[in-house]
mmCIF file with all atom_site columns, C-alpha atoms in Angstrom:
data_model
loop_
_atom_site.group_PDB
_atom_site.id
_atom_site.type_symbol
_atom_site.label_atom_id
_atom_site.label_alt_id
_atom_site.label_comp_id
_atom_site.label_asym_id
_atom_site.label_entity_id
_atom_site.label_seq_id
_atom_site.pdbx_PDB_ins_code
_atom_site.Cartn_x
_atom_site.Cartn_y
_atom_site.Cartn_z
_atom_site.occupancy
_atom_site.B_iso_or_equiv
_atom_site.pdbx_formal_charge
_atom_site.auth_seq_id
_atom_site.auth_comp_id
_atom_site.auth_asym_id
_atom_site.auth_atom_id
_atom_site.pdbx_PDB_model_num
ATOM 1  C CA . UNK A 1 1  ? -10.164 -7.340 -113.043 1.00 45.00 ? 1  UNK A CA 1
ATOM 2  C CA . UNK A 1 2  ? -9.020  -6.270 -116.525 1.00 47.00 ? 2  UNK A CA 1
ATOM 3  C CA . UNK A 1 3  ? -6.865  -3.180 -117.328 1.00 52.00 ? 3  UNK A CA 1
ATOM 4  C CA . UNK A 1 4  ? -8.819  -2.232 -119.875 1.00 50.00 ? 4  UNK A CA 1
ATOM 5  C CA . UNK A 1 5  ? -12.674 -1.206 -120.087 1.00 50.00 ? 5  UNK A CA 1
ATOM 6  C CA . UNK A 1 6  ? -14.925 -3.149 -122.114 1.00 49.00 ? 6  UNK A CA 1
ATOM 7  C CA . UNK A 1 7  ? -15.525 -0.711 -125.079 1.00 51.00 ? 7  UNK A CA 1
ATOM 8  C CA . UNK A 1 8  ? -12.903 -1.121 -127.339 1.00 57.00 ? 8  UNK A CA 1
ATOM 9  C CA . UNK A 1 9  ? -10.020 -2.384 -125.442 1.00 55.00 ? 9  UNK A CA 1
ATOM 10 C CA . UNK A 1 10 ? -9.462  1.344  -124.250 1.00 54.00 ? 10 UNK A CA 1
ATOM 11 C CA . UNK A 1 11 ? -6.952  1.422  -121.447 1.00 56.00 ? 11 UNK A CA 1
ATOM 12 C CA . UNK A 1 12 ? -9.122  2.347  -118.188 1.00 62.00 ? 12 UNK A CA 1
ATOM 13 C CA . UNK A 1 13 ? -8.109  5.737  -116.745 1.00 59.00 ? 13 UNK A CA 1
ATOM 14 C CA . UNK A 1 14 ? -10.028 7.986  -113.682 1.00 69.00 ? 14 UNK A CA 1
ATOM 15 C CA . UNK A 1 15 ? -10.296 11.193 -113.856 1.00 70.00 ? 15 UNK A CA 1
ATOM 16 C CA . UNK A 1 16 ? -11.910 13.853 -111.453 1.00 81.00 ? 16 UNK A CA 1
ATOM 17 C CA . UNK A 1 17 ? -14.587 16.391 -112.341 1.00 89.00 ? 17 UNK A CA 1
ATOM 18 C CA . UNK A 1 18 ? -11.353 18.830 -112.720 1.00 90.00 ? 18 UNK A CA 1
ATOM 19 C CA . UNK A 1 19 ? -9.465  16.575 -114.906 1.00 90.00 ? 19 UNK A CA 1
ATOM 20 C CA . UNK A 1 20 ? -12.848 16.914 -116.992 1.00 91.00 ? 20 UNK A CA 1
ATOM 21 C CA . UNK A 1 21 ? -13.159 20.052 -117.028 1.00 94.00 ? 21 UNK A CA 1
ATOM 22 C CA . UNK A 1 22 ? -9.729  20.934 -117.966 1.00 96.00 ? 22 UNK A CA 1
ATOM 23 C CA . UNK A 1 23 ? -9.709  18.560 -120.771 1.00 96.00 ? 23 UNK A CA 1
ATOM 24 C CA . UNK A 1 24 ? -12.987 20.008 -122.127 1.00 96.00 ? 24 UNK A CA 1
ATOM 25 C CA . UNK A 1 25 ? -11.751 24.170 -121.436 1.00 97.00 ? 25 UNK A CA 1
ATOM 26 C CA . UNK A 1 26 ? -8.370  22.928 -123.564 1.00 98.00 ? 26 UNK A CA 1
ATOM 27 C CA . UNK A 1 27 ? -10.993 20.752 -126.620 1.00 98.00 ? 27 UNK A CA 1
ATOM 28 C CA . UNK A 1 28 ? -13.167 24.208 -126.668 1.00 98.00 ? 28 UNK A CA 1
ATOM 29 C CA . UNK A 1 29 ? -9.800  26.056 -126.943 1.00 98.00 ? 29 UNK A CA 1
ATOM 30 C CA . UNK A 1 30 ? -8.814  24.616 -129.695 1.00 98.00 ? 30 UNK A CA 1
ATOM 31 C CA . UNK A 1 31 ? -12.523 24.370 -131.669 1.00 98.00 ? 31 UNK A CA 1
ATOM 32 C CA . UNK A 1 32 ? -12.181 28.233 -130.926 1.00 98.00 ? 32 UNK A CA 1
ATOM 33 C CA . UNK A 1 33 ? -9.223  28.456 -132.624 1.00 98.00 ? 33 UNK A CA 1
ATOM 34 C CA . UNK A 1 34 ? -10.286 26.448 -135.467 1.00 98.00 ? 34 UNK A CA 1
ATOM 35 C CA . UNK A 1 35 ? -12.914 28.484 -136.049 1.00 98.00 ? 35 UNK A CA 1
ATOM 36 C CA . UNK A 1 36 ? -11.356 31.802 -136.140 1.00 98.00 ? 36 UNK A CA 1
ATOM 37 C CA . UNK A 1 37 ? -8.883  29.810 -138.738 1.00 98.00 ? 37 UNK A CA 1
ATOM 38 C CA . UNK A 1 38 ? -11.842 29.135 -140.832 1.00 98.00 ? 38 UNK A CA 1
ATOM 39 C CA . UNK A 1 39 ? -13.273 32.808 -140.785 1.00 98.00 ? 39 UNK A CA 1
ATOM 40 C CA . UNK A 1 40 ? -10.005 33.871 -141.442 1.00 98.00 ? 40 UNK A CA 1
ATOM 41 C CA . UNK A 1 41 ? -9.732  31.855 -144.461 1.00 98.00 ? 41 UNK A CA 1
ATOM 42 C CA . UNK A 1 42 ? -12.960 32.366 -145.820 1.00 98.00 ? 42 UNK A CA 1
ATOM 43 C CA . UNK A 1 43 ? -12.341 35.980 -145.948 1.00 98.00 ? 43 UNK A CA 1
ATOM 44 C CA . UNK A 1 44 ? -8.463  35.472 -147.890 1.00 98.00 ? 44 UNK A CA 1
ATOM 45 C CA . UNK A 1 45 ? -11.034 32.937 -150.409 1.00 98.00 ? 45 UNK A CA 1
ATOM 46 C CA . UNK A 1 46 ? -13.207 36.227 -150.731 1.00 97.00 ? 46 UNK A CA 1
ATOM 47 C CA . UNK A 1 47 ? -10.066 38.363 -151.325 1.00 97.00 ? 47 UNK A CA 1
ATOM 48 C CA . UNK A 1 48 ? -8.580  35.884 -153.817 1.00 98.00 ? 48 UNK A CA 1
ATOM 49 C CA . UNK A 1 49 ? -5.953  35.406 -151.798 1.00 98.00 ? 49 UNK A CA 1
ATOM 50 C CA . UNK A 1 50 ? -5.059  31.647 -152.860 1.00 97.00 ? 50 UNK A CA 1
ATOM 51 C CA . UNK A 1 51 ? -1.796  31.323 -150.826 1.00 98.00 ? 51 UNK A CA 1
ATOM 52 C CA . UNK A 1 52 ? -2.995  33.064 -147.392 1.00 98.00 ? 52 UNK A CA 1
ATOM 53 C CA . UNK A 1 53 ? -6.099  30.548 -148.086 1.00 98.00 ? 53 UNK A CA 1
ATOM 54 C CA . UNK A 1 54 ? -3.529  27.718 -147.908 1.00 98.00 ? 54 UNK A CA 1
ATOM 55 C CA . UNK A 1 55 ? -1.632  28.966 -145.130 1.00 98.00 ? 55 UNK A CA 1
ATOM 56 C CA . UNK A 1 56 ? -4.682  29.040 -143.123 1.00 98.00 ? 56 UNK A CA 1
ATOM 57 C CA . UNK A 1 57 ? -5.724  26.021 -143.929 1.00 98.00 ? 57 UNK A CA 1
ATOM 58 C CA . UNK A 1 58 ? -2.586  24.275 -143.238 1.00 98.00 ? 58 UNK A CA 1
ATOM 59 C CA . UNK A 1 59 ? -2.894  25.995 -139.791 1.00 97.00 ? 59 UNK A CA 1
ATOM 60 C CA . UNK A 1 60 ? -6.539  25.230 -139.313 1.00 97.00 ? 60 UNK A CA 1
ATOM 61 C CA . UNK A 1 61 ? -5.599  21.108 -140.236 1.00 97.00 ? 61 UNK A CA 1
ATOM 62 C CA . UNK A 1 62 ? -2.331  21.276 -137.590 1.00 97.00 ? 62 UNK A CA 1
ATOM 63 C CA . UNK A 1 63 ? -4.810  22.298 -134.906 1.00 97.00 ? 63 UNK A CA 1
ATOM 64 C CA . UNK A 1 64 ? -7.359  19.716 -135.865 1.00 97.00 ? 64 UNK A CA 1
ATOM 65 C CA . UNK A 1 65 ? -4.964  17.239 -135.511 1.00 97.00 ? 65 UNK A CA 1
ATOM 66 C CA . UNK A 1 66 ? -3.693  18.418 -131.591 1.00 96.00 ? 66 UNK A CA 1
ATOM 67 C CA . UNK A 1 67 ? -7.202  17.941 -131.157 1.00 96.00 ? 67 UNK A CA 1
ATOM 68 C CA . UNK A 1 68 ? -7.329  14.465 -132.383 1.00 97.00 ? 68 UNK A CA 1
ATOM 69 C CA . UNK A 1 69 ? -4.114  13.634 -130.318 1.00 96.00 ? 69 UNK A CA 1
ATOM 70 C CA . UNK A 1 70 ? -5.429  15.446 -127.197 1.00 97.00 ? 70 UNK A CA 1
ATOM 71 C CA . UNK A 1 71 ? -5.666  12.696 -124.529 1.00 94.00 ? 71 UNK A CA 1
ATOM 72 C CA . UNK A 1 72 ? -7.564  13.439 -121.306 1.00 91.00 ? 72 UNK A CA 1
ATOM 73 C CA . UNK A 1 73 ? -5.117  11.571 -119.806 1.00 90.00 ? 73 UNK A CA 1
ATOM 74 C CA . UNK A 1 74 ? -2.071  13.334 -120.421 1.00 94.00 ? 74 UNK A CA 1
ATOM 75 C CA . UNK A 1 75 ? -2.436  16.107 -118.265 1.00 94.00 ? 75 UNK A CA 1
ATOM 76 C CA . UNK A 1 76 ? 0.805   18.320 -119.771 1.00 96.00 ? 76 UNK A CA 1
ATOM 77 C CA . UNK A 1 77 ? -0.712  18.721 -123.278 1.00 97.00 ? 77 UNK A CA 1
ATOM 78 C CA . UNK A 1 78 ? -3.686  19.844 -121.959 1.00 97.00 ? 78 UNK A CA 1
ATOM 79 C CA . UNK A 1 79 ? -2.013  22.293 -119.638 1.00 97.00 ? 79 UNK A CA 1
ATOM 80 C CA . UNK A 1 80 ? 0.142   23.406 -122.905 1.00 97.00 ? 80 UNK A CA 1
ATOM 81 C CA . UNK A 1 81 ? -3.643  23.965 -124.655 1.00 98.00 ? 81 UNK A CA 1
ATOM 82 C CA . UNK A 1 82 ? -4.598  25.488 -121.740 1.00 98.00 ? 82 UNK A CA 1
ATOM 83 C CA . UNK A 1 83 ? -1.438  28.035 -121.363 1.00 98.00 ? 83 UNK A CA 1
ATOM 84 C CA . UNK A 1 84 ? -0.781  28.678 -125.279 1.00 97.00 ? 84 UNK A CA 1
ATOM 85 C CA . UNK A 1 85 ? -4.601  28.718 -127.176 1.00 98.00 ? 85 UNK A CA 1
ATOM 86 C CA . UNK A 1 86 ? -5.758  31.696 -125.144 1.00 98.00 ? 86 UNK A CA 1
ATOM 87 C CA . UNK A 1 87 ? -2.946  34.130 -126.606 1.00 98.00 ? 87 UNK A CA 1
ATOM 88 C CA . UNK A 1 88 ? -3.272  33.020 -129.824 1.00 98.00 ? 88 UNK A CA 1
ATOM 89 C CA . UNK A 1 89 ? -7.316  33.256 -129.521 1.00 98.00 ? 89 UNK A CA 1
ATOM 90 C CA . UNK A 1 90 ? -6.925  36.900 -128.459 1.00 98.00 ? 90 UNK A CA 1
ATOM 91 C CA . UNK A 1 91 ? -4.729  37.712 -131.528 1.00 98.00 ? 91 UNK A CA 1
ATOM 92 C CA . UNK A 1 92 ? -6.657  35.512 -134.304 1.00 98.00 ? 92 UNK A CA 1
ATOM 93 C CA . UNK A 1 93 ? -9.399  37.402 -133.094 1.00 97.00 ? 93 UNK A CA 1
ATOM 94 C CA . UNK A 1 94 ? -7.620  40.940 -133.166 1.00 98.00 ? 94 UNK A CA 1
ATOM 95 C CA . UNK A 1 95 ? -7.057  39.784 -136.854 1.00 97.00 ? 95 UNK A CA 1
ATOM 96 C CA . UNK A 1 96 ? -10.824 39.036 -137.375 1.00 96.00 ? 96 UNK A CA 1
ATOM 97 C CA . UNK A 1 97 ? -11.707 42.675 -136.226 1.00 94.00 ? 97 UNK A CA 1
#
């Protein structure tokens, strides 16, 4: 038997239904903060704010790219996701109003 699946040559890997979860929680997570990034934004676009629009933005891409890297299978990023998006959900939020 092969060590890889049959879709793409993707290294096999098993996972439990907690292992699932947990890598979905930490993928919501991080939409979450995405989002708030792009409300955020939108609003310094609104203000005119050109350079607090970039900031954001450059923010908003860094987190859409630990998304892209997130791998179900390595179990300490998605325990940093997990331990680190929450606090900085509660205060993008606090900055939304």
């Amino acid at each position: 038997m092969s060590d890889y699946s049959a879709v793409g040559g993707v290294e096999s890997f098993e996972w439990n239904r907690r292992d699932a979860a947990r890598y979905a929680a930490a993928m919501e997570n991080i939409d979450e903060v995405i989002a708030c990034y792009i409300r955020l934004r939108n609003r310094a676009v609104s203000a005119g704010n050109t350079a607090e629009a970039e900031r954001l933005q450059a923010e908003q891409s860094a987190c859409i790219a630990e998304q892209q890297r997130l791998r179900a299978d390595d179990p300490a990023a998605v325990d940093r996701v997990l331990h680190e998006y929450p606090a900085l959900i509660a205060w993008l939020r606090e900055r939304i109003g």
